[in-house]
Coordinates of C-alpha atoms in Angstrom, one line a residue:
M1 CA 8.1 -6.7 -6.8
S2 CA 11.4 -6.1 -8.1
R3 CA 12.7 -3.9 -10.5
G4 CA 16.4 -2.7 -11.4
T5 CA 16.3 0.8 -10.9
G6 CA 15.5 2.5 -7.4
A7 CA 11.8 3.3 -6.9
R8 CA 10.7 7.4 -8.0
G9 CA 12.9 9.4 -5.5
R10 CA 11.0 11.1 -2.7
P11 CA 12.5 14.3 -0.8
P12 CA 13.4 13.2 2.6
P13 CA 10.7 14.6 5.0
T14 CA 11.9 17.0 7.8
T15 CA 12.0 15.5 11.0
P16 CA 11.5 16.0 14.7
S17 CA 14.3 18.0 16.6
S18 CA 15.7 16.2 19.2
S19 CA 14.5 19.0 21.8
T20 CA 10.7 18.8 20.3
V21 CA 10.8 14.7 20.9
V22 CA 11.9 15.8 24.4
A23 CA 9.3 18.3 25.2
A24 CA 6.8 15.8 23.8
F25 CA 7.3 13.1 25.6
A26 CA 8.9 14.4 29.0
L27 CA 6.4 12.2 31.8
P28 CA 6.9 12.0 35.5
L29 CA 8.8 8.0 35.2
G30 CA 6.8 7.5 38.3
S31 CA 3.2 8.1 37.6
A32 CA 0.2 6.3 37.3
A33 CA 0.4 6.8 33.4
V34 CA 3.8 5.1 33.3
A35 CA 2.8 2.3 35.2
A36 CA -0.3 1.7 32.7
G37 CA 1.7 2.0 29.9
G38 CA -0.2 5.4 29.1
C39 CA 0.4 8.8 28.1
P40 CA 0.6 12.4 29.4
A41 CA -2.6 14.1 29.7
T42 CA -0.6 17.0 28.0
A43 CA 2.8 17.9 26.9
A44 CA 2.9 21.0 29.4
A45 CA 1.8 19.2 32.2
A46 CA 5.0 16.4 31.2
A47 CA 7.2 19.0 30.9
A48 CA 6.9 20.7 33.6
S49 CA 7.8 17.8 35.6
G50 CA 11.2 17.3 34.2
A51 CA 10.8 13.8 32.5
C52 CA 11.0 12.3 28.8
L53 CA 10.4 10.1 26.6
P54 CA 10.9 9.4 23.2
A55 CA 8.7 9.0 20.8
A56 CA 16.1 -10.3 8.2
A57 CA 17.7 -12.6 7.7
S58 CA 21.7 -12.7 6.7
W59 CA 22.1 -14.6 3.9
G60 CA 24.8 -17.9 4.8
C61 CA 26.9 -19.5 2.0
V62 CA 26.7 -23.7 1.6
G63 CA 28.7 -25.3 -1.0
R64 CA 27.2 -27.7 -3.0
A65 CA 29.4 -30.6 -4.9
G66 CA 28.4 -33.5 -6.7
A67 CA 27.0 -31.6 -9.6
T68 CA 25.1 -33.8 -12.4
A69 CA 24.4 -33.5 -16.1
L70 CA 21.0 -32.5 -16.1
R71 CA 18.4 -35.4 -17.8
P72 CA 14.7 -36.1 -16.4
R73 CA 14.9 -37.4 -12.8
L74 CA 18.6 -38.4 -11.9
G75 CA 19.2 -40.0 -8.6
A76 CA 20.8 -38.2 -5.7
S77 CA 24.4 -36.9 -5.4
A78 CA 26.7 -36.5 -2.3
V79 CA 26.7 -33.1 -0.4
G80 CA 29.6 -30.8 0.5
G81 CA 31.5 -27.4 0.7
K82 CA 32.5 -25.0 3.8
R83 CA 30.7 -22.4 5.4
A84 CA 31.6 -18.7 4.4
R85 CA 32.9 -16.3 6.4
R86 CA 30.5 -14.3 8.3
P87 CA 31.0 -10.4 7.2
S88 CA 33.0 -8.3 9.3
L89 CA 32.0 -5.2 11.0
P90 CA 32.9 -2.1 10.0
S91 CA 35.1 0.4 11.8
S92 CA 32.8 2.8 14.7
S93 CA 32.8 6.8 13.7
S94 CA 35.1 8.8 15.6
S95 CA 32.9 11.6 15.9
P96 CA 29.1 12.5 17.4
L97 CA 26.2 11.3 14.9
P98 CA 24.1 14.8 14.6
M99 CA 20.3 14.0 13.9
R100 CA 19.1 13.2 10.7
M101 CA 16.4 11.4 8.7
L102 CA 16.9 8.8 6.0
D103 CA 14.2 8.6 4.0
E104 CA 12.7 5.2 1.8
S105 CA 14.8 5.9 -1.0
G106 CA 18.1 5.8 1.4
A107 CA 18.7 9.3 1.6
A108 CA 20.4 11.3 4.4
T109 CA 20.3 14.6 5.5
G110 CA 24.2 14.9 6.3
S111 CA 26.0 12.1 4.4
A112 CA 25.5 9.9 1.6
D113 CA 23.9 6.3 2.0
D114 CA 26.5 4.2 0.2
E115 CA 26.1 0.5 1.1
D116 CA 29.0 -1.6 2.9
A117 CA 31.1 -3.9 1.5
A118 CA 29.9 -6.5 4.6
D119 CA 26.7 -6.9 3.3
R120 CA 28.0 -8.4 0.0
V121 CA 26.8 -12.0 -0.6
E122 CA 28.8 -15.0 -1.4
L123 CA 26.1 -17.7 -3.3
R124 CA 25.8 -21.0 -2.3
G125 CA 28.3 -23.5 -4.1
N126 CA 31.0 -23.0 -6.5
V127 CA 28.8 -22.7 -9.6
A128 CA 30.7 -21.0 -12.5
V129 CA 26.9 -20.1 -14.2
Q130 CA 24.0 -21.0 -12.6
N131 CA 20.4 -23.0 -14.3
V132 CA 18.1 -20.5 -13.4
I133 CA 18.1 -16.7 -12.2
I134 CA 14.9 -15.2 -11.2
I135 CA 14.1 -11.6 -11.1
G136 CA 12.0 -10.7 -8.9
S137 CA 9.5 -11.7 -6.1
G138 CA 5.8 -12.2 -5.8
P139 CA 3.3 -14.6 -6.5
A140 CA 5.2 -15.2 -9.9
G141 CA 8.6 -15.0 -8.7
Y142 CA 7.9 -17.3 -6.1
T143 CA 6.3 -19.6 -7.5
A144 CA 8.6 -20.2 -10.4
A145 CA 11.0 -20.5 -7.7
I146 CA 9.4 -23.8 -6.3
Y147 CA 9.0 -25.1 -9.4
A148 CA 12.4 -25.1 -10.6
A149 CA 13.7 -26.2 -7.0
R150 CA 11.5 -29.2 -6.9
A151 CA 13.1 -29.4 -10.5
N152 CA 17.0 -29.8 -8.5
L153 CA 17.6 -27.0 -10.5
K154 CA 18.7 -24.5 -7.5
P155 CA 17.3 -21.1 -8.8
L156 CA 18.6 -18.0 -7.7
L157 CA 16.4 -15.5 -6.9
Y158 CA 16.8 -11.9 -6.7
E159 CA 13.4 -10.7 -4.7
G160 CA 14.0 -7.0 -4.5
F161 CA 15.5 -4.2 -2.3
R162 CA 15.0 -0.1 -2.7
S163 CA 12.4 -1.1 -5.7
G164 CA 9.6 -2.6 -3.4
P165 CA 9.8 -5.2 -0.7
P166 CA 10.0 -8.6 -1.3
G167 CA 6.5 -9.8 -2.2
G168 CA 5.3 -7.6 -4.9
Q169 CA 1.8 -5.6 -4.7
L170 CA 0.8 -8.2 -2.4
V171 CA 2.4 -7.3 0.6
T172 CA 0.6 -4.0 1.0
T173 CA -2.4 -5.8 0.5
A174 CA -4.9 -6.2 3.5
D175 CA -7.0 -9.0 2.7
V176 CA -7.1 -11.8 0.0
E177 CA -9.8 -13.8 -0.9
N178 CA -10.0 -15.3 -3.9
F179 CA -7.1 -16.9 -3.5
P180 CA -7.7 -20.7 -3.4
G181 CA -6.9 -22.9 -0.2
F182 CA -8.0 -20.2 1.8
P183 CA -11.6 -20.5 2.6
A184 CA -11.6 -17.1 5.5
G185 CA -9.2 -15.3 3.5
I186 CA -5.6 -14.5 4.5
T187 CA -3.3 -11.1 4.1
G188 CA -1.6 -10.4 1.9
P189 CA 1.7 -10.1 3.2
A190 CA 1.1 -13.7 5.3
L191 CA 0.2 -14.9 1.8
M192 CA 3.7 -13.7 0.6
A193 CA 5.8 -15.1 3.7
S194 CA 4.2 -18.7 3.2
M195 CA 5.3 -18.7 -0.7
R196 CA 8.4 -17.6 0.4
E197 CA 9.2 -20.3 2.9
Q198 CA 7.9 -22.7 0.7
A199 CA 10.7 -21.9 -1.8
V200 CA 13.5 -21.7 0.6
R201 CA 12.9 -24.8 2.3
N202 CA 12.4 -26.5 -1.2
G203 CA 16.4 -25.5 -1.7
A204 CA 15.8 -22.1 -3.3
E205 CA 18.4 -19.2 -3.0
L206 CA 17.2 -16.1 -2.2
V207 CA 18.7 -12.7 -2.5
T208 CA 17.7 -9.5 -1.6
D209 CA 18.9 -7.1 -3.5
D210 CA 18.0 -5.5 -6.9
V211 CA 19.0 -6.1 -10.2
T212 CA 21.2 -3.0 -12.0
A213 CA 22.0 -4.7 -15.1
V214 CA 21.1 -7.5 -17.3
D215 CA 23.6 -8.3 -20.4
L216 CA 22.0 -10.8 -23.0
S217 CA 24.8 -9.9 -25.2
S218 CA 26.2 -12.9 -25.3
F219 CA 25.6 -16.5 -23.7
P220 CA 25.2 -17.5 -20.9
Y221 CA 23.5 -14.4 -19.9
T222 CA 24.6 -12.3 -16.9
V223 CA 23.2 -10.5 -14.5
H224 CA 24.3 -7.8 -12.3
A225 CA 23.6 -6.7 -9.1
D226 CA 25.4 -4.8 -6.3
L227 CA 25.5 -7.7 -3.7
T228 CA 26.5 -10.1 -5.7
G229 CA 27.8 -8.7 -8.7
P230 CA 27.4 -10.7 -11.5
V231 CA 26.2 -13.5 -12.2
R232 CA 25.8 -15.8 -14.9
A233 CA 22.7 -17.9 -16.2
H234 CA 21.9 -20.5 -19.2
S235 CA 18.2 -19.3 -18.4
L236 CA 16.4 -15.9 -16.9
I237 CA 12.9 -15.7 -16.0
I238 CA 12.2 -12.1 -15.5
A239 CA 9.2 -11.4 -12.7
T240 CA 9.5 -7.8 -11.6
G241 CA 5.7 -7.0 -11.4
A242 CA 4.6 -3.8 -11.4
T243 CA 4.9 -0.2 -9.6
A244 CA 1.9 1.8 -8.1
R245 CA 1.7 4.8 -10.4
R246 CA 2.0 8.7 -8.8
L247 CA -0.1 11.6 -9.8
G248 CA 2.4 14.3 -10.0
L249 CA 0.1 16.3 -8.0
P250 CA 2.0 20.2 -7.6
S251 CA 2.2 19.3 -4.4
E252 CA 2.8 15.8 -4.3
D253 CA 6.4 15.4 -3.1
A254 CA 6.2 17.6 -0.1
F255 CA 3.8 15.6 1.0
W256 CA 4.5 12.3 0.1
S257 CA 5.1 9.9 3.4
R258 CA 3.5 12.8 5.0
G259 CA -0.3 12.8 4.6
I260 CA 0.2 10.9 0.7
S261 CA 0.8 7.7 0.6
A262 CA 0.3 4.7 -2.3
C263 CA -0.1 2.0 0.7
A264 CA -2.9 1.9 3.0
I265 CA -2.1 -1.2 4.7
C266 CA 1.4 -0.1 5.6
D267 CA 1.1 3.8 6.4
G268 CA -3.2 3.4 7.2
A269 CA -2.6 2.3 11.0
A270 CA 0.0 5.7 11.5
P271 CA -1.1 7.6 14.3
I272 CA -1.8 10.6 12.1
F273 CA -4.7 9.5 10.2
A274 CA -6.3 8.0 13.5
G275 CA -10.1 9.4 13.8
Q276 CA -9.4 11.2 10.7
P277 CA -11.3 11.7 7.4
L278 CA -9.2 10.2 4.6
A279 CA -9.2 10.2 0.8
V280 CA -8.3 7.0 -1.4
V281 CA -8.1 7.9 -5.5
G282 CA -8.8 5.0 -7.9
G283 CA -11.7 2.8 -8.6
G284 CA -10.7 -0.5 -9.1
D285 CA -10.8 -3.7 -6.7
S286 CA -7.6 -2.2 -5.2
A287 CA -9.6 1.0 -4.6
C288 CA -11.8 -0.4 -2.8
E289 CA -10.7 -2.3 -0.7
E290 CA -8.5 0.0 1.3
A291 CA -11.2 2.3 1.6
V292 CA -12.6 0.2 3.7
Y293 CA -9.3 -1.0 5.3
L294 CA -8.9 2.4 6.2
T295 CA -12.1 2.8 7.9
K296 CA -10.5 1.1 10.6
Y297 CA -8.4 4.0 11.6
G298 CA -10.3 7.0 9.8
S299 CA -13.5 8.6 10.9
H300 CA -14.7 8.6 7.2
V301 CA -13.7 7.6 3.9
H302 CA -14.1 9.1 0.5
L303 CA -13.2 7.2 -2.5
L304 CA -12.5 9.6 -5.4
V305 CA -13.8 7.7 -8.5
R306 CA -12.4 9.5 -12.3
G307 CA -15.2 7.7 -13.9
S308 CA -19.0 7.4 -13.7
D309 CA -19.0 4.2 -11.8
L310 CA -17.4 1.5 -10.2
H311 CA -17.1 -1.0 -13.3
R312 CA -13.1 -2.2 -12.7
A313 CA -13.9 -3.3 -9.4
S314 CA -15.5 -7.0 -9.0
A315 CA -18.9 -7.1 -7.8
A316 CA -18.3 -8.3 -3.9
V317 CA -15.3 -5.8 -3.6
R318 CA -17.6 -3.1 -5.0
D319 CA -20.4 -3.9 -3.2
R320 CA -18.7 -4.0 0.2
A321 CA -17.9 -0.1 -0.1
L322 CA -20.8 1.1 -1.7
Y323 CA -22.7 -0.2 1.2
H324 CA -20.0 0.5 3.8
P325 CA -21.5 3.5 6.1
D326 CA -18.2 4.7 6.9
V327 CA -17.4 5.3 2.7
T328 CA -18.4 7.9 0.5
V329 CA -18.1 7.6 -3.3
H330 CA -17.5 10.7 -5.4
Y331 CA -18.1 9.8 -8.8
N332 CA -16.7 12.3 -12.1
T333 CA -14.2 13.4 -9.8
E334 CA -10.2 14.0 -9.8
L335 CA -7.8 14.7 -7.2
V336 CA -6.0 18.2 -8.8
D337 CA -4.0 19.5 -4.9
V338 CA -3.5 19.0 -1.4
Y339 CA -2.4 21.2 0.5
G340 CA -1.1 21.8 4.3
S341 CA 1.6 22.6 6.4
V342 CA 4.9 20.6 6.2
K343 CA 6.7 22.9 9.2
D344 CA 7.3 20.5 12.3
G345 CA 4.7 21.5 14.9
E346 CA 2.2 23.9 12.9
T347 CA -0.5 21.5 13.1
P348 CA -0.9 18.6 15.2
G349 CA -1.2 15.2 13.5
S350 CA -1.3 15.1 9.8
P351 CA 0.2 17.9 8.1
L352 CA -2.2 17.6 5.1
R353 CA -5.0 19.9 5.9
G354 CA -7.2 19.1 2.8
A355 CA -7.8 18.6 -1.0
S356 CA -9.0 20.1 -4.5
I357 CA -11.0 17.9 -6.2
R358 CA -12.7 18.8 -9.5
T359 CA -16.3 17.2 -10.0
R360 CA -18.3 18.0 -12.8
G361 CA -16.3 20.4 -13.6
E362 CA -16.5 22.5 -10.2
V363 CA -13.0 22.3 -8.3
L364 CA -14.2 22.0 -4.5
D365 CA -12.8 21.7 -1.1
L366 CA -12.3 18.2 1.0
P367 CA -11.1 18.1 4.6
V368 CA -9.1 15.1 4.8
R369 CA -5.6 14.6 7.0
G370 CA -5.0 11.5 4.7
V371 CA -5.1 10.6 0.7
F372 CA -3.7 7.3 -0.5
Y373 CA -3.2 6.5 -4.0
A374 CA -4.8 3.3 -6.0
I375 CA -4.4 4.0 -9.4
G376 CA -2.7 1.5 -11.2
H377 CA 0.6 0.5 -12.0
N378 CA 3.4 0.6 -14.4
P379 CA 5.5 -2.3 -15.5
N380 CA 8.9 -2.7 -13.8
T381 CA 10.5 -2.7 -17.6
S382 CA 12.8 0.1 -17.7
I383 CA 16.4 -1.6 -16.8
F384 CA 15.0 -4.1 -19.9
R385 CA 14.0 -1.1 -22.4
T386 CA 17.6 1.0 -21.3
A387 CA 19.9 -2.2 -21.6
L388 CA 18.4 -5.0 -23.6
G389 CA 17.1 -1.9 -26.7
G390 CA 13.4 -4.1 -25.8
T391 CA 10.6 -2.8 -28.4
S392 CA 8.5 -0.4 -27.6
N393 CA 5.4 -0.9 -30.5
G394 CA 5.1 -4.8 -30.0
A395 CA 6.8 -5.5 -33.3
A396 CA 10.0 -7.8 -33.4
A397 CA 13.2 -5.3 -33.2
P398 CA 14.9 -4.6 -36.1
A399 CA 18.1 -6.9 -36.5
S400 CA 21.4 -5.2 -35.4
T401 CA 25.1 -5.8 -36.3
D402 CA 26.3 -7.3 -33.1
S403 CA 22.7 -9.6 -33.1
T404 CA 22.1 -8.5 -29.3
P405 CA 18.7 -10.4 -28.9
T406 CA 15.7 -7.6 -27.8
L407 CA 12.8 -7.9 -25.3
R408 CA 9.6 -7.6 -27.0
M409 CA 7.5 -5.2 -25.2
D410 CA 3.9 -3.0 -25.8
D411 CA 3.2 0.5 -25.9
T412 CA 3.6 0.5 -22.3
G413 CA 5.7 -1.7 -21.6
Y414 CA 4.4 -4.8 -20.7
I415 CA 6.5 -7.8 -21.9
L416 CA 5.2 -9.8 -24.5
T417 CA 4.9 -13.1 -24.4
K418 CA 4.4 -16.6 -27.2
L419 CA 0.5 -17.2 -26.6
G420 CA 0.4 -19.9 -24.2
T421 CA 3.6 -20.0 -22.9
A422 CA 5.9 -17.5 -20.9
E423 CA 8.6 -17.1 -24.0
T424 CA 9.8 -14.1 -24.7
G425 CA 11.7 -14.8 -28.1
V426 CA 14.9 -14.8 -26.6
D427 CA 16.2 -18.0 -25.8
G428 CA 15.8 -18.9 -22.6
V429 CA 14.5 -15.6 -21.7
F430 CA 11.0 -15.8 -19.8
A431 CA 8.6 -13.5 -18.6
A432 CA 5.7 -14.6 -16.0
G433 CA 3.0 -12.2 -13.7
D434 CA 2.3 -8.3 -13.7
V435 CA 5.2 -7.9 -15.8
A436 CA 3.4 -9.4 -18.8
D437 CA 0.1 -9.9 -18.0
K438 CA -1.5 -6.2 -18.6
E439 CA -5.3 -7.8 -18.7
Y440 CA -5.8 -9.5 -15.6
R441 CA -3.3 -8.7 -13.1
Q442 CA -4.2 -11.1 -10.5
A443 CA -2.2 -13.3 -7.9
V444 CA -3.8 -16.6 -8.8
F445 CA -2.7 -16.1 -12.2
A446 CA 0.6 -14.9 -11.7
A447 CA 1.3 -17.5 -9.9
G448 CA 0.3 -19.7 -12.8
M449 CA 2.3 -17.9 -15.1
G450 CA 5.6 -18.5 -12.4
C451 CA 4.6 -22.4 -13.1
V452 CA 4.6 -22.2 -16.7
A453 CA 7.6 -20.1 -16.8
A454 CA 9.5 -22.8 -14.3
L455 CA 8.4 -25.7 -16.7
G456 CA 10.0 -23.5 -19.6
V457 CA 13.5 -23.3 -17.8
E458 CA 13.7 -27.4 -17.1
R459 CA 12.4 -28.2 -20.8
F460 CA 14.8 -25.2 -22.2
L461 CA 17.7 -26.3 -20.2
T462 CA 16.7 -30.4 -20.5
E463 CA 16.8 -30.0 -24.4
R464 CA 19.8 -28.4 -24.7
G465 CA 21.8 -30.5 -22.3
L466 CA 22.7 -27.2 -20.4
G467 CA 21.3 -27.6 -16.7
V468 CA 22.5 -28.9 -13.9
E469 CA 21.2 -30.8 -11.2
F470 CA 21.1 -30.5 -7.6
H471 CA 20.5 -33.0 -4.8
S472 CA 20.8 -31.9 -1.3
V473 CA 18.6 -31.4 1.9
S474 CA 16.4 -28.5 2.5
A475 CA 18.1 -25.6 2.2
T476 CA 16.8 -24.8 5.6
Q477 CA 18.5 -28.0 6.9
S478 CA 21.5 -27.4 5.4
D479 CA 21.7 -23.6 6.2
P480 CA 20.4 -21.6 9.3
D481 CA 21.0 -18.7 7.4
N482 CA 19.1 -19.2 4.6
Q483 CA 15.7 -20.0 7.2
P484 CA 12.1 -18.6 6.0
A485 CA 11.1 -15.5 7.5
S486 CA 9.1 -17.3 9.9
V487 CA 12.3 -19.4 11.5
A488 CA 15.1 -17.1 10.7
G489 CA 15.9 -13.7 12.6
G490 CA 14.2 -15.1 15.9
G491 CA 16.6 -12.9 18.2
T492 CA 17.7 -15.9 21.3
T493 CA 20.3 -13.9 21.8
G494 CA 19.2 -11.1 24.7
S495 CA 15.9 -11.6 23.6
G496 CA 12.7 -10.5 25.4
S497 CA 9.4 -11.4 25.8
S498 CA 8.1 -14.0 23.4
G499 CA 4.6 -14.4 24.4
G500 CA 1.5 -13.8 21.2
K501 CA 0.2 -10.6 20.1
G502 CA -2.6 -12.4 18.0
G503 CA -0.4 -12.9 14.6
G504 CA 0.7 -9.4 14.2
V505 CA 4.0 -8.4 12.1
D506 CA 6.1 -9.1 15.7
A507 CA 3.8 -10.9 17.3
E508 CA 5.2 -10.2 21.0
A509 CA 3.6 -9.8 24.3
S510 CA 4.4 -6.0 25.5
D511 CA 6.7 -5.7 28.6
D512 CA 5.6 -4.5 31.9
A513 CA 6.9 -4.2 35.5
T514 CA 7.5 -8.0 35.4
T515 CA 8.9 -8.7 32.5
Y516 CA 11.4 -5.4 32.0
D517 CA 15.2 -6.1 32.5
L518 CA 17.7 -3.9 32.1
A519 CA 20.2 -6.4 31.0
K520 CA 18.0 -7.5 28.3
T521 CA 19.0 -6.4 24.9
R522 CA 15.5 -6.7 23.1
M523 CA 11.9 -5.6 25.1
Y524 CA 8.7 -4.5 23.3
G525 CA 5.8 -1.5 23.9
Q526 CA 6.3 1.6 24.9
Y527 CA 6.3 0.6 29.1
A528 CA 9.9 -0.8 28.5
L529 CA 10.4 2.3 26.0
R530 CA 9.7 4.4 28.4
K531 CA 11.5 2.9 31.3
L532 CA 15.2 2.5 29.3
Y533 CA 14.7 6.5 28.0
H534 CA 15.4 7.0 31.6
E535 CA 17.6 4.5 32.7
S536 CA 19.7 2.9 30.0
P537 CA 23.5 3.7 29.6
R538 CA 22.9 2.2 25.8
P539 CA 22.1 3.7 22.4
V540 CA 18.4 2.9 22.5
V541 CA 17.1 1.3 19.0
V542 CA 13.5 2.0 18.3
K543 CA 11.8 0.0 15.4
Y544 CA 7.8 1.1 14.6
V545 CA 5.9 -1.8 12.9
S546 CA 1.8 -1.9 12.1
P547 CA -0.1 -5.0 11.8
S548 CA -0.2 -6.6 8.4
C549 CA 3.0 -4.1 7.2
G550 CA 4.9 -6.0 4.2
P551 CA 7.5 -4.3 4.4
C552 CA 7.9 -4.8 8.7
R553 CA 8.2 -8.2 7.7
Q554 CA 11.0 -7.6 5.5
L555 CA 13.3 -5.9 7.6
K556 CA 12.5 -7.9 11.1
P557 CA 15.0 -10.4 10.2
I558 CA 17.7 -7.8 8.7
L559 CA 17.1 -5.8 12.0
N560 CA 17.7 -8.7 14.4
A561 CA 20.8 -9.7 12.5
V562 CA 22.2 -6.3 13.4
I563 CA 21.1 -6.6 16.8
D564 CA 22.5 -9.8 17.2
E565 CA 25.7 -8.2 16.3
F566 CA 25.2 -5.6 18.7
D567 CA 24.0 -7.7 21.8
G568 CA 24.4 -6.4 25.5
R569 CA 26.1 -2.8 23.3
V570 CA 22.3 -1.7 22.7
H571 CA 19.0 -1.9 23.8
F572 CA 16.5 -2.5 21.2
V573 CA 12.2 -2.0 21.5
T574 CA 9.7 -2.8 19.2
I575 CA 6.7 -0.3 19.0
D576 CA 3.4 -1.3 17.5
I577 CA 2.1 1.8 16.1
A578 CA -1.5 0.4 16.8
A579 CA -1.2 -0.5 20.3
D580 CA 1.4 2.5 21.5
G581 CA -0.4 5.6 19.1
E582 CA 0.3 8.1 21.3
V583 CA 4.1 7.2 21.5
A584 CA 4.3 6.9 17.5
E585 CA 2.5 10.4 17.3
S586 CA 5.4 12.1 19.4
A587 CA 8.2 10.6 17.6
G588 CA 6.3 12.4 14.6
V589 CA 6.7 8.3 12.6
T590 CA 4.2 8.9 9.8
G591 CA 4.8 5.3 8.0
T592 CA 6.1 2.0 8.9
P593 CA 8.4 0.3 9.3
T594 CA 10.9 3.3 10.8
V595 CA 13.8 3.0 12.9
Q596 CA 15.0 5.8 15.1
I597 CA 17.9 5.9 17.4
F598 CA 18.6 7.6 20.8
F599 CA 21.1 7.8 23.3
E600 CA 21.2 10.0 26.6
K601 CA 17.9 11.5 25.9
A602 CA 18.6 12.6 22.5
L603 CA 17.1 11.2 19.0
M604 CA 20.0 10.4 17.3
T605 CA 18.6 9.7 13.9
T606 CA 15.3 8.4 11.9
I607 CA 15.7 5.6 9.0
K608 CA 11.9 5.3 7.1
G609 CA 11.8 2.2 5.1
V610 CA 14.0 -0.6 4.7
K611 CA 17.7 -0.7 4.3
M612 CA 20.6 -3.2 3.5
K613 CA 22.3 -4.5 7.4
S614 CA 25.1 -1.9 6.7
T615 CA 23.1 1.2 6.7
Y616 CA 22.0 0.5 10.0
R617 CA 25.1 -1.2 11.3
R618 CA 26.7 2.1 10.5
E619 CA 24.0 4.4 12.2
I620 CA 24.2 2.8 15.4
N621 CA 28.4 2.9 15.5
S622 CA 28.4 6.5 14.7
V623 CA 26.3 6.6 18.0
L624 CA 28.3 3.7 20.0
A625 CA 31.8 6.0 19.2
T626 CA 30.0 8.3 21.6
V627 CA 29.0 6.4 24.4
P628 CA 31.7 5.8 27.2
A629 CA 34.0 3.5 26.6
Q630 CA 32.7 0.9 30.3
V631 CA 29.0 0.8 28.0

């Protein structure tokens, strides 16, 4: 899922003060609880002890020479070019970093989150005009990239970034049971990781960034993005998907990411929801699936359905929710508002204390500690409506004096395509996936549309003699910086234990007394975190993840690449909030991914969501500026 504009702004939630974290995590280092990896029985007893405890891939560049005019099934050509220089590090800050928090939108209390020029991407090859640019990932975008790459078109795909995690809506889906080829089912993040890997292996070039503008006023078309700047292309595939809707409750912004979420799979495992009554709003497949998924963490789940039945959900998914003993379905019910306290320390766990619901004309109180939205999506077409003059009534746009092409859209913003094709009516511009599918919105259908769009691009370029065909070894063989997610960013330098944990986002074995080593840069689990908090002379970077978290998969190679740059100068610990929930709860972690940086037993900064490498690099450099020279 990718859009040109950023996700709707969210007010940055407050974070526990440094002193609050210190008091909450005080624990005798030599106690049996530490040796067992456990947590203190009470904060007061721990505080009395005087000991405290705190709570992706770089884009490389390989030139490709020997391009030939596109025609059906041409012979191989030569491979050449030089590796691009890695971006240089920004200079360190000269002043201490005050504790602050960066939320999912990138806002920080204390300074603006301007992206560093070091993260700019130099595209592989020296191509003046790309054959095809694919805007958006997900099943449609990745499938289009696979087919275009196999046609030797070397597609350039913008995956999205601030607008949503690469992989689209499926990375926030727990289980996918109706995608062909997986008889036992597969998680959404795993399916998207496999599709992405296949696209990269076949030669697609992926850039994790949002497209900010598209110019169709002249041919070749121009696509603008922060990391690459303007890039021209002979054809475009729009696969920007759709974004989860909000309800617009009076208290929604105050409790967003602090009790209200639109991603059960991302935030459901957060300790603040453990053993608590929860609510899901919606009446389709996603709502039913999320209600069942949340029963693994909450004590009971209330499914709030506005209509009188679950007719929008498929029979199998509907029955799973209806007959689950820990799910109660409330028909003819609307969520009016939520309530609680957002002041730190005023309420334990989730600050959300309950919800007001209207059922059959009566307003009632529902005591829940978390609310999850599953109320549908809006197509991500805003940049095309504003930049291209796309129509919103389904009719062709009136002729303009400058002859600027326009996209046709329906009254809700979905792009209209010619029946049986992915053609938009603008030469060389195709649309695929949920951005053009208002009816079915299924992953397998989106993948099929991506295939149709890529075949349409190949035909368009061939018929007009515009295409350039590239022959080379696969991107993963020729360019180690363009490795798929399952290979890249493993972090061999200074890495810790690499044992298995059973397929989580960061499948590593937790360190214990036998594997803990202060000389290592990377470690895993709360035992290592407790020891490092007391013993490390370096800044300690803590990454909190949860099982099957799609954005966590996106963050892994990004943050690993940054940690490689600071090998030997920081310690890096990964915490699975499902396995080490007490630590995450004490740290005030309400969702994943979250990154915190500690130094000298003080919480320096909290970063929520996924950011550019420059953000993490800048925050680490700011802390290192306060570290004595010998470190």
